[in-house]
Coordinates of N, CA and C in Angstrom, one line a residue:
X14 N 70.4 123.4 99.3 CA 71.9 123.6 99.6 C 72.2 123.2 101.0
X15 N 71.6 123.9 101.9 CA 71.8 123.3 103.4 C 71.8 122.1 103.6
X16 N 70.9 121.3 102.9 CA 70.5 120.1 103.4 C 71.5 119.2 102.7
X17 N 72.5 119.5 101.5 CA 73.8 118.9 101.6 C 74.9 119.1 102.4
X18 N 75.1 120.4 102.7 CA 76.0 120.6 103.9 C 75.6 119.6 105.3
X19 N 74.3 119.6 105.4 CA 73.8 118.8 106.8 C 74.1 117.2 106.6
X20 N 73.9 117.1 105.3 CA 74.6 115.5 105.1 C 75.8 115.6 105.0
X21 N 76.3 116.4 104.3 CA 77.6 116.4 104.9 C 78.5 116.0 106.5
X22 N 77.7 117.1 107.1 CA 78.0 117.1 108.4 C 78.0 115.7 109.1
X23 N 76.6 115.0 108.9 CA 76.6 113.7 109.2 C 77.5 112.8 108.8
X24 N 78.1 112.6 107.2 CA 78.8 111.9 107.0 C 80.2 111.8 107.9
X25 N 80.7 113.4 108.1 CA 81.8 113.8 108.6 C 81.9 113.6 110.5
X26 N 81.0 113.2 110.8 CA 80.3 113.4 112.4 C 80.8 111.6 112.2
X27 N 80.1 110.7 111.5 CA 80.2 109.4 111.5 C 81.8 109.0 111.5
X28 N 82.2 109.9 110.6 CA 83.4 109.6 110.2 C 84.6 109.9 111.0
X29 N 84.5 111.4 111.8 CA 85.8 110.9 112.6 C 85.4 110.5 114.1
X30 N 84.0 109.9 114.4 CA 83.8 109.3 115.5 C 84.9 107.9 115.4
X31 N 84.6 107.6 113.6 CA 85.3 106.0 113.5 C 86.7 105.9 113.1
X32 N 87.3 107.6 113.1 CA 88.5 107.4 113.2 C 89.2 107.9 114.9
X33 N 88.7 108.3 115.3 CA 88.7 108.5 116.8 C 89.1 107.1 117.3
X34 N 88.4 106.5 117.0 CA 88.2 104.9 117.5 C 89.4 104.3 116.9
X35 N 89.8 104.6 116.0 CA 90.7 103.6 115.3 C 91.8 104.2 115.8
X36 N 92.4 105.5 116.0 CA 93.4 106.3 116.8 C 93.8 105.7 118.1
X37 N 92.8 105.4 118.8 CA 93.1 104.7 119.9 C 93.8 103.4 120.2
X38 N 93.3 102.3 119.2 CA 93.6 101.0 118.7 C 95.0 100.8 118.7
X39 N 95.6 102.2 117.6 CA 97.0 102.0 116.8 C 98.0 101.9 118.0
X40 N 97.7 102.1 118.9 CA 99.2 101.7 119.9 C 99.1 100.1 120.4
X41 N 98.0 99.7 120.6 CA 97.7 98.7 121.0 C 97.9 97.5 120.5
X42 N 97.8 97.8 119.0 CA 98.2 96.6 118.1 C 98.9 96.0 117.7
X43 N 99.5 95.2 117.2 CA 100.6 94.6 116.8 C 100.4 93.6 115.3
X44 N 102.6 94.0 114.6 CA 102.6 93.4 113.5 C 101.4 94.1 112.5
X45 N 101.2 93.3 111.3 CA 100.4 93.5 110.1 C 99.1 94.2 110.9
X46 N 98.6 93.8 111.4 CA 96.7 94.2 112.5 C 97.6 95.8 112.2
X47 N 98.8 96.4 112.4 CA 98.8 97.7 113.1 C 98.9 98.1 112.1
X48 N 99.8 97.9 110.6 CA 99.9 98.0 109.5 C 98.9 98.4 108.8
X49 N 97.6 97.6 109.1 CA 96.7 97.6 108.6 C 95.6 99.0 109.3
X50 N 95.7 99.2 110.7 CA 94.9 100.0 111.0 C 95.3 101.4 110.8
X51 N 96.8 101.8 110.1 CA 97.3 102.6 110.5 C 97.3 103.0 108.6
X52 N 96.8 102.0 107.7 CA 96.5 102.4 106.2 C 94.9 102.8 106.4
X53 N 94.0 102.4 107.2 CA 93.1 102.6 107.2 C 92.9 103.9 107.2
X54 N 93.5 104.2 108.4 CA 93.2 105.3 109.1 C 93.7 106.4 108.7
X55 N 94.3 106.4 107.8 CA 95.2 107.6 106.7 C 94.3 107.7 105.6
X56 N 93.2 106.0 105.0 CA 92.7 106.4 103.9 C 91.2 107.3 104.7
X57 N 90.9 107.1 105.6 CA 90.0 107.5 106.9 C 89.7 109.1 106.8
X58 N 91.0 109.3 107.1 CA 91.6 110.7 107.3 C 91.8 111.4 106.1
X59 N 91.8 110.9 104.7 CA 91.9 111.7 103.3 C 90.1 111.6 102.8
X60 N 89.5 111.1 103.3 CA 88.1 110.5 103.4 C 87.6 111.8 104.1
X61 N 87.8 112.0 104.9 CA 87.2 113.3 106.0 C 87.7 114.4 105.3
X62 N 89.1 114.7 104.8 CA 89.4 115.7 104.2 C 88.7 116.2 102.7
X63 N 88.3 115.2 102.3 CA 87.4 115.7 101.0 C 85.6 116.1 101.1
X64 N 85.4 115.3 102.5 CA 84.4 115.8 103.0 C 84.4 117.2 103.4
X65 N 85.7 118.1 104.2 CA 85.8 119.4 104.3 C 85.9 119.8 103.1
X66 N 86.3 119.9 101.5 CA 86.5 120.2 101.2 C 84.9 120.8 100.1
X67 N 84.3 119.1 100.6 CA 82.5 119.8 99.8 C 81.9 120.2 100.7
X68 N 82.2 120.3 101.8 CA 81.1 121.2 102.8 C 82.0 122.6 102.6
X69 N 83.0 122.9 102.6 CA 83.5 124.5 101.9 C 82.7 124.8 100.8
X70 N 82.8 124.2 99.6 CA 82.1 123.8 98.7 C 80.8 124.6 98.6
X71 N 79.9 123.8 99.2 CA 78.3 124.2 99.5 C 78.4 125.3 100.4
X72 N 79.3 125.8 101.7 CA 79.3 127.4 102.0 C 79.2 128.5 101.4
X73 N 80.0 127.8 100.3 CA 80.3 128.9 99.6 C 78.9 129.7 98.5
X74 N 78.5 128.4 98.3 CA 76.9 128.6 97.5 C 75.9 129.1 98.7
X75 N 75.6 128.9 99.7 CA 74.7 129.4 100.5 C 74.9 131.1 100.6
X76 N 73.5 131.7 100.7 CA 73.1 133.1 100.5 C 74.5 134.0 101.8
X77 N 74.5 134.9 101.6 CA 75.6 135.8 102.6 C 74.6 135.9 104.2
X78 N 74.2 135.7 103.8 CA 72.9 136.2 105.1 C 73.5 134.9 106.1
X79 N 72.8 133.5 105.7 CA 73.4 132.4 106.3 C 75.0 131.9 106.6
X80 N 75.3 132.1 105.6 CA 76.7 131.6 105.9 C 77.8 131.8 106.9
X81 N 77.5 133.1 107.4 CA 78.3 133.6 108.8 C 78.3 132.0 109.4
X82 N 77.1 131.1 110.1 CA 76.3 130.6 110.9 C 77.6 129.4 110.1
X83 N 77.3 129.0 108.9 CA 78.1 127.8 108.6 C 79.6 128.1 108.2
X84 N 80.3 128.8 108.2 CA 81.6 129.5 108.1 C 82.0 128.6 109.8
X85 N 81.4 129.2 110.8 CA 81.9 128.9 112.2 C 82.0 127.7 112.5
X86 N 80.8 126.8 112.0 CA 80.6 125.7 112.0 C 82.1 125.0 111.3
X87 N 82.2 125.5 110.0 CA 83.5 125.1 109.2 C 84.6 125.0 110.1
X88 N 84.6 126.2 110.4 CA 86.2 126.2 111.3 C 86.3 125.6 112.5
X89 N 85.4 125.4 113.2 CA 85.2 123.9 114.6 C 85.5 122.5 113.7
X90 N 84.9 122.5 112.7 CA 85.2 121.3 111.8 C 86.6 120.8 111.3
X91 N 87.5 121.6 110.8 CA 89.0 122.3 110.7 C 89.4 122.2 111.7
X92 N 89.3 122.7 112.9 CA 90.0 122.6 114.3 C 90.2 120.9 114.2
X93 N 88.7 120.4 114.4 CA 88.7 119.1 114.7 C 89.6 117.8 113.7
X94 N 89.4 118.6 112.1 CA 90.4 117.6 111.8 C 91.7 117.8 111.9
X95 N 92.3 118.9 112.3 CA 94.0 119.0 112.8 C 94.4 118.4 113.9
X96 N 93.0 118.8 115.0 CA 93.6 117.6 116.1 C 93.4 116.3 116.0
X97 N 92.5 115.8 115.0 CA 92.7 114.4 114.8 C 93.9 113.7 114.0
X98 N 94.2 114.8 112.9 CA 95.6 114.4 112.7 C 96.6 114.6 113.5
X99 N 96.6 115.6 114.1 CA 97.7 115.5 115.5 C 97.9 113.9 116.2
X100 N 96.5 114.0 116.4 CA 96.8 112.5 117.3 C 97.0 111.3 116.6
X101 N 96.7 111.4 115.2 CA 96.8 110.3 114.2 C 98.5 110.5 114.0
X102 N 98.8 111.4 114.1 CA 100.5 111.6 114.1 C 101.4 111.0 115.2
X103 N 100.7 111.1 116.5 CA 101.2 110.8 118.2 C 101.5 109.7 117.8
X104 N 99.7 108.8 117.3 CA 100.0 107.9 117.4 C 100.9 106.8 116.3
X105 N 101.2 107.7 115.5 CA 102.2 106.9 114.2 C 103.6 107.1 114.8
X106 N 104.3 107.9 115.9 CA 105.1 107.9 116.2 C 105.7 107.0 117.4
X107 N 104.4 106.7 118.1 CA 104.4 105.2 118.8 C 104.4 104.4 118.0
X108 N 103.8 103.7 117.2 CA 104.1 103.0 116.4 C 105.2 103.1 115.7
X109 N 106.0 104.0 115.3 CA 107.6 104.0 114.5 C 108.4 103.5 116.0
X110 N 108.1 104.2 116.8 CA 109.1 104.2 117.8 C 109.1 102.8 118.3
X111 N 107.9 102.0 118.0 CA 108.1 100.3 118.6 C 108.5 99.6 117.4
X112 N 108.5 100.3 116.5 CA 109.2 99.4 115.0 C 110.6 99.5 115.4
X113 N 110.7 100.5 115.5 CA 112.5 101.1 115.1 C 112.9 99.7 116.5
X114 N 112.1 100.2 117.6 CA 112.8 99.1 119.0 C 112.7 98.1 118.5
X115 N 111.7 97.5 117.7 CA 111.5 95.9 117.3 C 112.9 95.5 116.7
X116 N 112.9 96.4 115.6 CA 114.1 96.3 114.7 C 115.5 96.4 115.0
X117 N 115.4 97.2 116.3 CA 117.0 97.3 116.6 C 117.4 96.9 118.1
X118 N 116.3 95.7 118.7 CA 116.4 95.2 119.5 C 116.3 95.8 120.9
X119 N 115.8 96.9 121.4 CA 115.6 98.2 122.5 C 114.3 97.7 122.8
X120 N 114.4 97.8 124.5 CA 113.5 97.5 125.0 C 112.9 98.8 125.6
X121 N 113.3 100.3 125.3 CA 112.9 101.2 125.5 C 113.5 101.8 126.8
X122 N 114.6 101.4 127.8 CA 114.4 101.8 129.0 C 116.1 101.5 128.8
X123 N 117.0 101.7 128.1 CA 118.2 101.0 127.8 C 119.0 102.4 127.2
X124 N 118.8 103.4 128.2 CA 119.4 104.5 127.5 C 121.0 104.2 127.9
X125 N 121.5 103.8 128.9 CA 123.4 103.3 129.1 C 123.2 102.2 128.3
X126 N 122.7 101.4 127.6 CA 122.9 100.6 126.7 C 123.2 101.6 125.3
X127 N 122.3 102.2 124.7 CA 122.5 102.6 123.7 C 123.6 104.0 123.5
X128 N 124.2 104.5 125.0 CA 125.2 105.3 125.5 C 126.7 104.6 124.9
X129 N 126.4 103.2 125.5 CA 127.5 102.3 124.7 C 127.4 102.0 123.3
X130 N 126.4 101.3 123.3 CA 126.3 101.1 121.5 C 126.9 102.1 121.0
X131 N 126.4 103.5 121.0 CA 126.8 105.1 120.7 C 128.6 105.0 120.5
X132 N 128.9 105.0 121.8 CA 130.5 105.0 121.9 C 131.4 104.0 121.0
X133 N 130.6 102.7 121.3 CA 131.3 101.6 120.5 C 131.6 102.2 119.0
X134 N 129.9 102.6 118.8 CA 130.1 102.5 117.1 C 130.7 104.0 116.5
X135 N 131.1 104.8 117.5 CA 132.2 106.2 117.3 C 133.6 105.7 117.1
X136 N 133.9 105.0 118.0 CA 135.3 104.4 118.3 C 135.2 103.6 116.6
X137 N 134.3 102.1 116.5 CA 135.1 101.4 114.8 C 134.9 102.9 113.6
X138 N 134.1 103.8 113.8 CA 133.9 105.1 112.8 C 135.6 105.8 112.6
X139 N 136.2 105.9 113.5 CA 137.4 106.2 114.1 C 138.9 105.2 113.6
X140 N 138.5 103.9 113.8 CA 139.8 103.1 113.2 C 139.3 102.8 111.7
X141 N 137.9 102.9 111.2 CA 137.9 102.8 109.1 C 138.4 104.1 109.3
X142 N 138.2 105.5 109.4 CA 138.6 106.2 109.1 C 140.1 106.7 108.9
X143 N 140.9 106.0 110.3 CA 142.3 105.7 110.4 C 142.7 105.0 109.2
X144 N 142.3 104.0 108.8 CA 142.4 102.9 108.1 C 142.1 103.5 106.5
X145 N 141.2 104.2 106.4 CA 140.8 104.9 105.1 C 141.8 105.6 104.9
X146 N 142.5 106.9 105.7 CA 143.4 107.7 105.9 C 144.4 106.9 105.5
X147 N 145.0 105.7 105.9 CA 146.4 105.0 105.4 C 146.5 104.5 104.2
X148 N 145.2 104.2 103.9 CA 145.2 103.5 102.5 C 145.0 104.5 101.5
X149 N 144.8 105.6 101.7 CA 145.0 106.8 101.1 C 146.5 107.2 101.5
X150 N 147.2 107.2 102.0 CA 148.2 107.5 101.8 C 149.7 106.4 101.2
X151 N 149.0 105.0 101.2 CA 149.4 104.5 100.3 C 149.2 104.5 99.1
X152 N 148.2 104.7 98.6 CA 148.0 105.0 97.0 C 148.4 106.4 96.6
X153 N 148.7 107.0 97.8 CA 149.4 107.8 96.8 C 150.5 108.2 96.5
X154 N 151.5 107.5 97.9 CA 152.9 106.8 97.7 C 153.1 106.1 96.6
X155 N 152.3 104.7 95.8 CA 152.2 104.3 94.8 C 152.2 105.0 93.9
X156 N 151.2 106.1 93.7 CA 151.2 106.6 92.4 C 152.5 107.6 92.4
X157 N 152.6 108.2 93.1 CA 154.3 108.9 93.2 C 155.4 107.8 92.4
X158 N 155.4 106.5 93.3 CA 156.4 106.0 92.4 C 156.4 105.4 91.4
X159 N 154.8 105.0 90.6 CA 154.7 104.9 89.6 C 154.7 105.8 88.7
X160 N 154.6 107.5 88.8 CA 155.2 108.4 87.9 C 157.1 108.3 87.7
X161 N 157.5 108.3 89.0 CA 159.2 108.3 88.6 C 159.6 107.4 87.8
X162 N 158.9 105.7 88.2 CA 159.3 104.6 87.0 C 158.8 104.7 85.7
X163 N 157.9 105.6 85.6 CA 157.6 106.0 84.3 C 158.4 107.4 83.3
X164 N 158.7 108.4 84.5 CA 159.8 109.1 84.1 C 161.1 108.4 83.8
X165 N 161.6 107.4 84.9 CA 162.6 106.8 84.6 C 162.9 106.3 83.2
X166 N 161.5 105.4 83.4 CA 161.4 103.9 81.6 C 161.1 105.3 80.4
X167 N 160.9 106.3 80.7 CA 160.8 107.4 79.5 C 162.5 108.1 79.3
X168 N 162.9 108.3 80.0 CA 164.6 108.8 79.8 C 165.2 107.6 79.3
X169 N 165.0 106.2 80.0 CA 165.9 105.0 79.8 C 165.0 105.2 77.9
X170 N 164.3 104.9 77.5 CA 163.8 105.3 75.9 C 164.4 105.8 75.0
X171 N 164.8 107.1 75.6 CA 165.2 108.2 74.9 C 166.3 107.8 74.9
X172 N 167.3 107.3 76.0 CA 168.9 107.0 75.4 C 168.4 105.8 74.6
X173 N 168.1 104.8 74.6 CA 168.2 103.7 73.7 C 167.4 104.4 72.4
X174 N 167.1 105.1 72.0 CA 166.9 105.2 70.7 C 167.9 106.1 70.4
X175 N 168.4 107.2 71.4 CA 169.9 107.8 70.7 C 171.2 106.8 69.9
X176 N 170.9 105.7 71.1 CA 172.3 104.8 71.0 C 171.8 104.0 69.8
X177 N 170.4 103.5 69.2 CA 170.2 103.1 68.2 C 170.9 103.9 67.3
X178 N 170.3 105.2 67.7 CA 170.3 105.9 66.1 C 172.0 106.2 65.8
X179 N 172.8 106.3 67.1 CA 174.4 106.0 67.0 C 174.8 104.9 66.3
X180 N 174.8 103.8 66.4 CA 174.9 102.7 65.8 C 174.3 102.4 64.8
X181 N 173.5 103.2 63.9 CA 172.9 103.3 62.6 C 174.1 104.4 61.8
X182 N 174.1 105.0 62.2 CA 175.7 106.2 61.9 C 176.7 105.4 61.7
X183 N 177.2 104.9 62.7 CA 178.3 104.0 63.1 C 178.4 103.1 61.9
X184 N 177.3 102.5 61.6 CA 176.6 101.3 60.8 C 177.2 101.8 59.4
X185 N 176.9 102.6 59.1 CA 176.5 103.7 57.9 C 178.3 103.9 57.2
X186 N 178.7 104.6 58.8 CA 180.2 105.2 58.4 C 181.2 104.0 58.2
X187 N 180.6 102.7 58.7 CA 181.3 101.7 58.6 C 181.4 101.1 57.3
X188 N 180.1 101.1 56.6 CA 179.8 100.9 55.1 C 181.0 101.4 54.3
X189 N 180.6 102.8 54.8 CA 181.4 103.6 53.7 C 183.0 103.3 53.6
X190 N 183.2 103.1 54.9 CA 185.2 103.0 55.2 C 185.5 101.6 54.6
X191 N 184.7 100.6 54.7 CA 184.5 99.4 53.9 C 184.6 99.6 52.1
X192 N 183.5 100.7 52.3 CA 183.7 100.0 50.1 C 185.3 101.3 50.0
X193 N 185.6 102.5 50.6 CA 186.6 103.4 50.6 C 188.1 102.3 50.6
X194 N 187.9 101.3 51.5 CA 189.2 100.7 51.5 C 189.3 99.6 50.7
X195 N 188.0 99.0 50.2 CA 188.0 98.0 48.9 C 188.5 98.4 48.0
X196 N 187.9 100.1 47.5 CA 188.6 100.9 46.2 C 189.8 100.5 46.4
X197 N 190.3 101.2 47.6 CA 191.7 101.3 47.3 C 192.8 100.2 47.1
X198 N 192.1 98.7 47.6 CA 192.8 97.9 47.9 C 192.9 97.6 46.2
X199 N 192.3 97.6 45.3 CA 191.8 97.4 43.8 C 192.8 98.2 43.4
X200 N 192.9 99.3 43.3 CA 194.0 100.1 42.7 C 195.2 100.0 43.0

């Protein structure tokens, strides 16, 4: 049983000596190289973590008598991989922080530059939103008066079908006064 924990140990001793090393690199590099050292180094770092996970593993099988001895060992082990991810984090944040500058043109030392940029891009936030605000209050001027012309062409409706239906009466009573005064013209 020990003597997997002890290979263990070695594998995990090998292992973040060569992520140590690669930790260091990640600021230094550039483009895809950094890309690349910085996938490594995460598959590196899940690589080490499963190694903690079988040396817990085989502690846990070792007699009670021993284990105190490898338990301590464990947690120095643990310490070490948190601070390697700490630093494997520092350094991913140097590297975000030279992407983001790559990308948005900052040479790092341009804090009254980006004071303006700041301001500039508050101020056009300021006239769309003016601008948003107006055109919202044109549409709904519009729709206001597109309800009245619709109230309107609705009343204007309603008389023209009255005055139809008057002139169908009309129509009607006119009929009737017609054949009333034919009779009588006959007689």
């Amino acid at each position: 049983m020990s003597s997997d924990f002890e290979g263990y140990e070695q594998d995990f001793a090998v292992l973040t000596a060569e992520i140590t090393g690669r930790i260091g690199k990640v600021p230094k590099l550039l483009g895809d190289e950094k890309k690349q050292m910085v996938a490594n180094v995460e598959k590196q770092l899940e690589e080490a973590r499963e190694l903690l996970e079988q040396m817990e593993l085989e502690v846990r099988e070792i007699p009670a008598q021993s284990r105190g001895m490898y338990s301590s060992r464990m947690r120095s082990y643990k310490q070490e991989m948190g601070k390697l991810e700490a630093d494997f984090k520092r350094s991913r944040i140097a590297y975000s922080d030279e992407v983001r500058n790559e990308l948005l043109g900052d040479d790092g030392n341009s804090s009254e530059n980006q004071r303006a940029h700041l301001l500039n891009n508050t101020e056009r936030l300021e006239r769309s939103s003016r601008r948003l605000e107006a055109g919202y209050q044109i549409a709904v001027e519009t729709e206001q008066i597109g309800q009245e012309m619709l109230e309107n062409l609705s009343q204007d409706r309603e008389k023209i079908q009255r005055s139809r239906e008057r002139l169908r009466e009309t129509d009607a009573n006119l009929g009737k006064s017609s054949r009333i005064l034919t009779g009588m013209l006959r007689r």
